[in-house]
Amino acid sequence: MKYHGVLHRYGHLLDLPNYTQPISLLEGDTPLIPAARLVEQLGGAFELLIKFEGLNPTGSFKDRGMTAAISEAVGRGAKAVICASTGNTAASAAAYAARAGLKAVVLIPQGKVAAGKLAGAIAYGAQVVQIEGSFDDALAMVVEISEKHPIALVNSINPYRIEGQKSAAFEICDTLGKAPDWLCLPVGNAGNITSYWAGFWAYDELKGTGLPQILGVQAEGAAPLVLGHAVEKPETVATAIRIGRPARGEQALQAAEESQGQIIAASDAEILQMQKYLAQCGIWVEPASAAGLAGLAKEIKTGKVNLKGKRVVAVCTGHGLKDPEIIIGSMSKPETISPKLEALEEILFS
Ligand code: AN7
């Protein structure tokens, strides 16, 4: 079957208005990559599959929801879109807006957006505005301005973002024949966990594919859903999920509860360790994307879950190329030698 993107494949299952005009970059259809070696490292006896969402057109899962949100906005006659972003939403909105011929404005927290995301937003031609504040401040601003002026909001408060992102759950069920036993993923503004739960739920109603238990993982310094209150100054190395006031927090908690799962926090050190483990499997993800598995590792270590014989899907939401600085900043410099064979032999074999 030729693949034409999320709306082409799953549009009939999504609640989108009739006037929607498909704008696609052939997003979705991402692989489920087995990671047996990582299971050994975690000391478990279960099946682990990585849903590598970094392989979407702009390098993150955001493209699934953005194709839907931009397609609806275009159909409605919008001329401009706006979002607040920790980076990936900005790059995705910029790309889909460019493709649709719309203006895109993105608000980002100053100095806290990874290089690959900022570069993406600029490359796709968005107007990038830095806020002397957090993502949460920026989100409050875009909500207000989109109510006052004719500019369409494409953050995941926009219901069509959630619709589009349900496609990831559909794909997993279509590939595996049923839902996995567990799904783990990072949680920031909580749009993705909301979408997965809605997607698995809808597919189960339709096809009896069952429901997974969901483990949502926040970064310790930005864990409002674990603490039970907003975090005024969220801080974490996983800048994508540096969010203190998740817009869909209630729904995230509901997804965890209804699925008999949980929302927990992982430390920056645990997140970076998991990023390394994944890279050792050949899968380079940005720090936030390792959070889901970092949380799972913790649950296994403390004996809180028994995964024996179970099938786990870990959602890795964004590509490592998005945040090269996190690697370059902590690495030892590569050796430099003269262009002579002896010099190479010297460092390799002596
Ligand atoms: C790689 O781009 O919020 O819980 O503005 O980029 O649905 O917010 C990004 C979030 C996980 C969390 N992994 O997803 C933004 C933004 C990566 C991300 C999340 C984000 P949500």
Short mmCIF file of C-alpha atoms and ligand atoms in Angstrom, two decimals:
data_model
loop_
_atom_site.label_atom_id
_atom_site.label_comp_id
_atom_site.label_asym_id
_atom_site.label_seq_id
_atom_site.Cartn_x
_atom_site.Cartn_y
_atom_site.Cartn_z
CA MET A 1 0.00 0.00 0.00
CA LYS A 2 1.35 3.41 -0.91
CA TYR A 3 1.54 5.58 2.17
CA HIS A 4 -0.01 9.05 2.03
CA GLY A 5 0.16 10.27 5.61
CA VAL A 6 -1.92 10.25 8.77
CA LEU A 7 -5.13 11.83 7.42
CA HIS A 8 -5.16 9.66 4.34
CA ARG A 9 -4.74 6.48 6.35
CA TYR A 10 -6.81 7.28 9.43
CA GLY A 11 -8.80 10.42 8.62
CA HIS A 12 -12.07 8.44 8.51
CA LEU A 13 -11.58 7.55 12.20
CA LEU A 14 -10.78 11.08 13.32
CA ASP A 15 -13.25 13.74 14.36
CA LEU A 16 -12.36 16.40 11.80
CA PRO A 17 -14.77 18.86 10.13
CA ASN A 18 -15.85 18.21 6.55
CA TYR A 19 -14.17 21.40 5.37
CA THR A 20 -10.73 20.07 6.38
CA GLN A 21 -8.21 20.40 3.56
CA PRO A 22 -5.41 17.84 3.93
CA ILE A 23 -1.92 19.26 4.28
CA SER A 24 0.58 16.46 4.70
CA LEU A 25 4.29 15.72 4.73
CA LEU A 26 3.61 11.97 4.80
CA GLU A 27 4.03 11.94 8.58
CA GLY A 28 3.42 8.84 10.68
CA ASP A 29 4.05 5.20 9.73
CA THR A 30 7.00 5.18 12.13
CA PRO A 31 8.70 1.89 13.01
CA LEU A 32 8.41 -0.25 16.12
CA ILE A 33 12.03 -1.18 16.68
CA PRO A 34 12.80 -4.20 18.91
CA ALA A 35 15.31 -3.43 21.66
CA ALA A 36 16.23 -6.79 23.17
CA ARG A 37 19.60 -5.64 24.44
CA LEU A 38 18.01 -2.83 26.40
CA VAL A 39 15.71 -5.35 28.07
CA GLU A 40 18.79 -7.26 29.23
CA GLN A 41 20.27 -4.05 30.59
CA LEU A 42 17.07 -3.39 32.50
CA GLY A 43 17.20 -6.89 33.89
CA GLY A 44 13.78 -7.87 32.65
CA ALA A 45 12.24 -10.71 30.69
CA PHE A 46 9.78 -8.92 28.45
CA GLU A 47 9.40 -7.72 24.89
CA LEU A 48 10.36 -4.11 24.28
CA LEU A 49 9.51 -2.18 21.12
CA ILE A 50 10.54 1.41 20.51
CA LYS A 51 8.01 3.52 18.62
CA PHE A 52 10.56 5.89 17.12
CA GLU A 53 8.66 9.09 16.51
CA GLY A 54 11.85 10.97 15.78
CA LEU A 55 11.50 9.60 12.26
CA ASN A 56 8.60 11.92 11.43
CA PRO A 57 9.22 14.64 8.80
CA THR A 58 10.29 17.34 11.27
CA GLY A 59 11.87 14.90 13.70
CA SER A 60 9.13 14.57 16.32
CA PHE A 61 5.68 13.12 17.00
CA LYS A 62 4.19 16.61 16.78
CA ASP A 63 3.73 16.17 13.01
CA ARG A 64 0.82 13.76 13.57
CA GLY A 65 -1.28 16.37 15.33
CA MET A 66 0.01 19.23 13.25
CA THR A 67 -1.16 17.74 9.95
CA ALA A 68 -4.68 17.66 11.44
CA ALA A 69 -4.56 21.11 13.07
CA ILE A 70 -3.14 22.86 10.00
CA SER A 71 -5.50 21.01 7.64
CA GLU A 72 -8.48 22.18 9.70
CA ALA A 73 -7.12 25.74 9.91
CA VAL A 74 -6.62 25.91 6.13
CA GLY A 75 -10.11 24.55 5.49
CA ARG A 76 -11.55 27.18 7.80
CA GLY A 77 -9.75 29.89 5.85
CA ALA A 78 -7.12 30.79 8.45
CA LYS A 79 -4.23 32.85 7.14
CA ALA A 80 -1.93 32.57 10.14
CA VAL A 81 -1.24 30.16 13.00
CA ILE A 82 0.42 30.62 16.38
CA CYS A 83 1.77 28.37 19.13
CA ALA A 84 3.87 28.39 22.26
CA SER A 85 6.54 25.76 22.25
CA THR A 86 9.49 24.16 23.96
CA GLY A 87 10.71 23.63 20.38
CA ASN A 88 9.24 20.63 18.60
CA THR A 89 5.75 22.05 18.19
CA ALA A 90 7.35 25.22 16.81
CA ALA A 91 9.32 23.35 14.15
CA SER A 92 6.31 21.24 13.21
CA ALA A 93 3.88 24.18 13.04
CA ALA A 94 6.40 26.10 10.95
CA ALA A 95 6.81 23.26 8.47
CA TYR A 96 3.11 22.51 8.00
CA ALA A 97 2.24 26.21 7.83
CA ALA A 98 4.91 26.67 5.17
CA ARG A 99 3.49 23.79 3.19
CA ALA A 100 0.01 25.29 3.43
CA GLY A 101 1.17 28.80 2.59
CA LEU A 102 0.20 30.16 6.02
CA LYS A 103 2.13 32.50 8.26
CA ALA A 104 3.43 30.86 11.45
CA VAL A 105 4.31 32.64 14.68
CA VAL A 106 6.01 30.67 17.44
CA LEU A 107 6.66 31.79 21.01
CA ILE A 108 9.52 30.07 22.80
CA PRO A 109 11.10 30.37 26.24
CA GLN A 110 14.29 32.34 25.79
CA GLY A 111 17.47 30.27 25.86
CA LYS A 112 15.67 27.02 26.64
CA VAL A 113 15.02 25.59 23.19
CA ALA A 114 17.39 23.01 21.69
CA ALA A 115 19.37 24.15 18.65
CA GLY A 116 17.84 21.76 16.12
CA LYS A 117 14.33 22.91 16.97
CA LEU A 118 15.05 26.61 16.81
CA ALA A 119 16.94 26.14 13.54
CA GLY A 120 14.00 24.17 12.16
CA ALA A 121 11.45 26.83 13.01
CA ILE A 122 13.63 29.47 11.35
CA ALA A 123 14.42 27.31 8.31
CA TYR A 124 10.72 26.72 7.64
CA GLY A 125 10.18 30.47 7.78
CA ALA A 126 8.26 31.00 11.03
CA GLN A 127 8.40 34.26 12.93
CA VAL A 128 10.14 33.23 16.12
CA VAL A 129 9.50 35.28 19.26
CA GLN A 130 11.45 34.62 22.46
CA ILE A 131 9.71 35.19 25.79
CA GLU A 132 11.57 36.20 28.93
CA GLY A 133 9.67 33.51 30.77
CA SER A 134 8.66 29.87 30.63
CA PHE A 135 6.66 27.79 28.16
CA ASP A 136 3.69 28.21 30.50
CA ASP A 137 3.90 32.01 30.22
CA ALA A 138 4.10 31.73 26.43
CA LEU A 139 1.11 29.37 26.29
CA ALA A 140 -1.05 31.78 28.30
CA MET A 141 -0.13 34.54 25.83
CA VAL A 142 -0.97 32.60 22.67
CA VAL A 143 -4.29 31.46 24.11
CA GLU A 144 -5.24 35.05 24.79
CA ILE A 145 -4.07 36.50 21.50
CA SER A 146 -5.80 33.80 19.44
CA GLU A 147 -9.07 34.68 21.20
CA LYS A 148 -8.61 38.36 20.36
CA HIS A 149 -7.19 38.24 16.84
CA PRO A 150 -7.68 36.14 13.70
CA ILE A 151 -4.78 33.78 14.27
CA ALA A 152 -5.36 30.05 14.75
CA LEU A 153 -3.98 28.35 17.85
CA VAL A 154 -2.17 25.07 17.08
CA ASN A 155 -1.03 24.01 20.54
CA SER A 156 -2.50 20.73 21.77
CA ILE A 157 -5.37 22.64 23.41
CA ASN A 158 -6.57 22.57 19.80
CA PRO A 159 -8.74 19.40 19.66
CA TYR A 160 -7.57 18.50 16.14
CA ARG A 161 -4.01 18.07 17.42
CA ILE A 162 -5.34 15.33 19.71
CA GLU A 163 -7.28 13.78 16.85
CA GLY A 164 -4.19 13.55 14.63
CA GLN A 165 -2.00 12.18 17.40
CA LYS A 166 -4.43 9.30 18.02
CA SER A 167 -2.98 7.82 14.82
CA ALA A 168 0.08 6.61 16.72
CA ALA A 169 -2.07 4.31 18.86
CA PHE A 170 -3.88 3.05 15.75
CA GLU A 171 -0.57 2.26 14.05
CA ILE A 172 0.70 0.32 17.04
CA CYS A 173 -2.49 -1.80 17.13
CA ASP A 174 -2.42 -2.33 13.37
CA THR A 175 1.21 -3.48 13.49
CA LEU A 176 0.89 -5.71 16.55
CA GLY A 177 -2.69 -6.86 15.99
CA LYS A 178 -3.59 -5.58 19.46
CA ALA A 179 -2.58 -3.02 22.06
CA PRO A 180 0.62 -3.74 24.03
CA ASP A 181 0.44 -4.60 27.75
CA TRP A 182 2.21 -1.38 28.69
CA LEU A 183 2.90 1.90 26.91
CA CYS A 184 5.45 4.28 28.41
CA LEU A 185 6.02 7.83 27.25
CA PRO A 186 7.26 11.25 28.38
CA VAL A 187 4.71 13.78 29.60
CA GLY A 188 5.04 17.55 29.20
CA ASN A 189 1.95 19.51 28.29
CA ALA A 190 0.13 16.14 28.34
CA GLY A 191 -1.33 16.24 24.84
CA ASN A 192 0.36 13.04 23.74
CA ILE A 193 -0.70 10.84 26.65
CA THR A 194 -4.25 12.15 26.20
CA SER A 195 -4.12 11.26 22.50
CA TYR A 196 -2.74 7.77 23.00
CA TRP A 197 -5.37 6.92 25.57
CA ALA A 198 -8.17 8.29 23.36
CA GLY A 199 -6.71 6.43 20.38
CA PHE A 200 -6.39 3.06 22.12
CA TRP A 201 -9.87 3.51 23.55
CA ALA A 202 -11.40 4.29 20.15
CA TYR A 203 -9.66 1.37 18.47
CA ASP A 204 -10.71 -1.02 21.18
CA GLU A 205 -14.35 0.03 20.72
CA LEU A 206 -14.00 -0.44 16.98
CA LYS A 207 -11.82 -3.52 16.68
CA GLY A 208 -11.50 -5.02 20.16
CA THR A 209 -7.74 -4.41 20.24
CA GLY A 210 -7.64 -4.00 24.02
CA LEU A 211 -6.11 -1.34 26.20
CA PRO A 212 -2.56 -0.91 27.51
CA GLN A 213 -1.55 0.23 30.97
CA ILE A 214 0.04 3.63 30.56
CA LEU A 215 3.15 4.86 32.31
CA GLY A 216 3.60 8.61 31.84
CA VAL A 217 6.91 10.06 32.93
CA GLN A 218 7.76 13.65 33.81
CA ALA A 219 11.17 15.10 34.62
CA GLU A 220 11.72 15.49 38.36
CA GLY A 221 12.21 19.26 38.12
CA ALA A 222 9.05 19.66 36.06
CA ALA A 223 6.64 17.17 37.58
CA PRO A 224 3.39 18.96 38.41
CA LEU A 225 1.30 15.83 37.86
CA VAL A 226 3.38 13.87 40.34
CA LEU A 227 3.50 16.67 42.91
CA GLY A 228 -0.18 17.48 42.55
CA HIS A 229 0.39 21.20 41.94
CA ALA A 230 1.78 23.55 39.30
CA VAL A 231 5.54 24.13 39.23
CA GLU A 232 6.34 27.83 38.91
CA LYS A 233 9.94 27.44 37.78
CA PRO A 234 10.25 24.10 36.00
CA GLU A 235 13.81 23.01 35.31
CA THR A 236 15.22 19.98 33.53
CA VAL A 237 17.85 19.00 31.02
CA ALA A 238 14.94 17.58 28.99
CA THR A 239 13.91 21.03 27.74
CA ALA A 240 11.06 19.61 25.63
CA ILE A 241 9.15 18.74 28.82
CA ARG A 242 10.19 21.76 30.88
CA ILE A 243 6.53 22.53 31.60
CA GLY A 244 5.04 23.42 34.98
CA ARG A 245 1.36 23.80 34.15
CA PRO A 246 0.28 21.10 31.67
CA ALA A 247 -2.77 22.15 29.66
CA ARG A 248 -4.16 18.62 29.63
CA GLY A 249 -2.97 17.58 33.07
CA GLU A 250 -6.39 16.37 34.21
CA GLN A 251 -6.74 14.15 31.17
CA ALA A 252 -3.24 12.76 31.70
CA LEU A 253 -4.10 11.77 35.27
CA GLN A 254 -7.33 10.24 34.03
CA ALA A 255 -5.48 8.22 31.35
CA ALA A 256 -3.08 6.88 33.97
CA GLU A 257 -5.87 6.01 36.37
CA GLU A 258 -8.28 4.47 33.87
CA SER A 259 -5.52 2.37 32.33
CA GLN A 260 -4.33 1.21 35.77
CA GLY A 261 -1.05 2.87 35.00
CA GLN A 262 0.77 5.71 36.64
CA ILE A 263 2.49 9.05 36.24
CA ILE A 264 5.91 9.19 37.84
CA ALA A 265 9.06 11.32 37.62
CA ALA A 266 12.60 10.50 36.50
CA SER A 267 15.68 12.53 37.39
CA ASP A 268 17.84 14.27 34.80
CA ALA A 269 20.62 11.76 35.50
CA GLU A 270 18.25 8.84 34.89
CA ILE A 271 16.99 10.44 31.68
CA LEU A 272 20.52 11.01 30.33
CA GLN A 273 21.54 7.48 31.28
CA MET A 274 18.60 6.11 29.31
CA GLN A 275 19.49 8.33 26.35
CA LYS A 276 22.89 6.59 26.39
CA TYR A 277 21.40 3.09 26.63
CA LEU A 278 19.15 3.83 23.66
CA ALA A 279 22.06 5.16 21.63
CA GLN A 280 23.88 1.91 22.40
CA CYS A 281 20.97 0.19 20.62
CA GLY A 282 21.47 2.52 17.64
CA ILE A 283 18.55 4.76 18.55
CA TRP A 284 19.51 8.36 19.29
CA VAL A 285 16.73 10.35 20.87
CA GLU A 286 16.60 13.76 22.48
CA PRO A 287 16.66 13.71 26.31
CA ALA A 288 12.89 14.14 26.83
CA SER A 289 12.27 11.15 24.60
CA ALA A 290 14.23 8.91 26.93
CA ALA A 291 12.09 9.88 29.93
CA GLY A 292 9.41 7.24 29.37
CA LEU A 293 11.95 4.43 29.46
CA ALA A 294 13.88 6.04 32.30
CA GLY A 295 10.67 5.84 34.32
CA LEU A 296 10.08 2.25 33.27
CA ALA A 297 13.63 1.30 34.32
CA LYS A 298 12.93 2.79 37.73
CA GLU A 299 9.70 0.86 38.12
CA ILE A 300 11.49 -2.38 37.24
CA LYS A 301 14.38 -1.68 39.59
CA THR A 302 12.13 -0.96 42.54
CA GLY A 303 9.97 -3.99 41.76
CA LYS A 304 6.86 -1.87 41.28
CA VAL A 305 5.98 -3.55 37.99
CA ASN A 306 6.33 -7.13 36.96
CA LEU A 307 6.74 -7.24 33.21
CA LYS A 308 7.59 -10.92 32.87
CA GLY A 309 6.31 -12.13 29.52
CA LYS A 310 4.69 -8.78 28.76
CA ARG A 311 4.94 -6.62 25.68
CA VAL A 312 5.95 -2.99 26.23
CA VAL A 313 5.93 -0.18 23.69
CA ALA A 314 8.11 2.80 24.58
CA VAL A 315 7.33 5.98 22.71
CA CYS A 316 10.49 7.88 21.81
CA THR A 317 9.05 11.21 20.82
CA GLY A 318 11.89 13.14 19.17
CA HIS A 319 15.18 12.59 17.34
CA GLY A 320 18.57 13.08 18.97
CA LEU A 321 19.57 15.45 16.17
CA LYS A 322 17.19 17.99 17.70
CA ASP A 323 19.54 18.56 20.61
CA PRO A 324 23.15 18.04 19.53
CA GLU A 325 24.48 20.35 22.26
CA ILE A 326 23.57 17.99 25.06
CA ILE A 327 25.98 15.44 23.59
CA ILE A 328 28.68 17.81 22.38
CA GLY A 329 28.68 19.70 25.68
CA SER A 330 29.49 16.59 27.71
CA MET A 331 31.82 14.71 25.38
CA SER A 332 35.59 14.59 25.36
CA LYS A 333 36.98 16.19 22.21
CA PRO A 334 37.76 13.81 19.33
CA GLU A 335 41.45 13.09 18.88
CA THR A 336 43.18 14.98 16.10
CA ILE A 337 46.04 13.37 14.19
CA SER A 338 48.16 14.13 11.12
CA PRO A 339 46.90 12.55 7.88
CA LYS A 340 49.38 9.67 8.10
CA LEU A 341 48.69 5.96 8.40
CA GLU A 342 51.27 5.60 11.18
CA ALA A 343 49.49 8.19 13.23
CA LEU A 344 46.21 6.28 12.85
CA GLU A 345 47.92 2.98 13.68
CA GLU A 346 49.46 4.60 16.70
CA ILE A 347 46.12 5.59 18.25
CA LEU A 348 44.24 2.43 17.17
CA PHE A 349 46.71 -0.36 17.81
CA SER A 350 49.57 0.73 20.04
C1 AN7 B 1 10.31 15.30 22.33
O1 AN7 B 1 7.07 21.32 21.48
O2 AN7 B 1 5.39 20.82 24.43
O3 AN7 B 1 3.01 15.80 26.86
O4 AN7 B 1 6.03 22.77 22.71
O5 AN7 B 1 8.91 17.74 22.34
O6 AN7 B 1 2.19 16.08 24.53
O7 AN7 B 1 3.42 17.92 25.67
C2 AN7 B 1 6.87 19.34 23.37
C3 AN7 B 1 6.61 18.23 24.09
C4 AN7 B 1 7.62 14.75 24.75
C5 AN7 B 1 5.75 16.02 25.67
N1 AN7 B 1 8.68 14.59 23.96
O8 AN7 B 1 4.57 15.84 24.96
C6 AN7 B 1 6.44 21.62 22.49
C7 AN7 B 1 6.17 20.59 23.51
C8 AN7 B 1 9.13 15.57 23.17
C9 AN7 B 1 8.45 16.79 23.15
C10 AN7 B 1 6.93 15.94 24.77
C11 AN7 B 1 7.33 16.99 23.99
P1 AN7 B 1 3.21 16.44 25.52
#
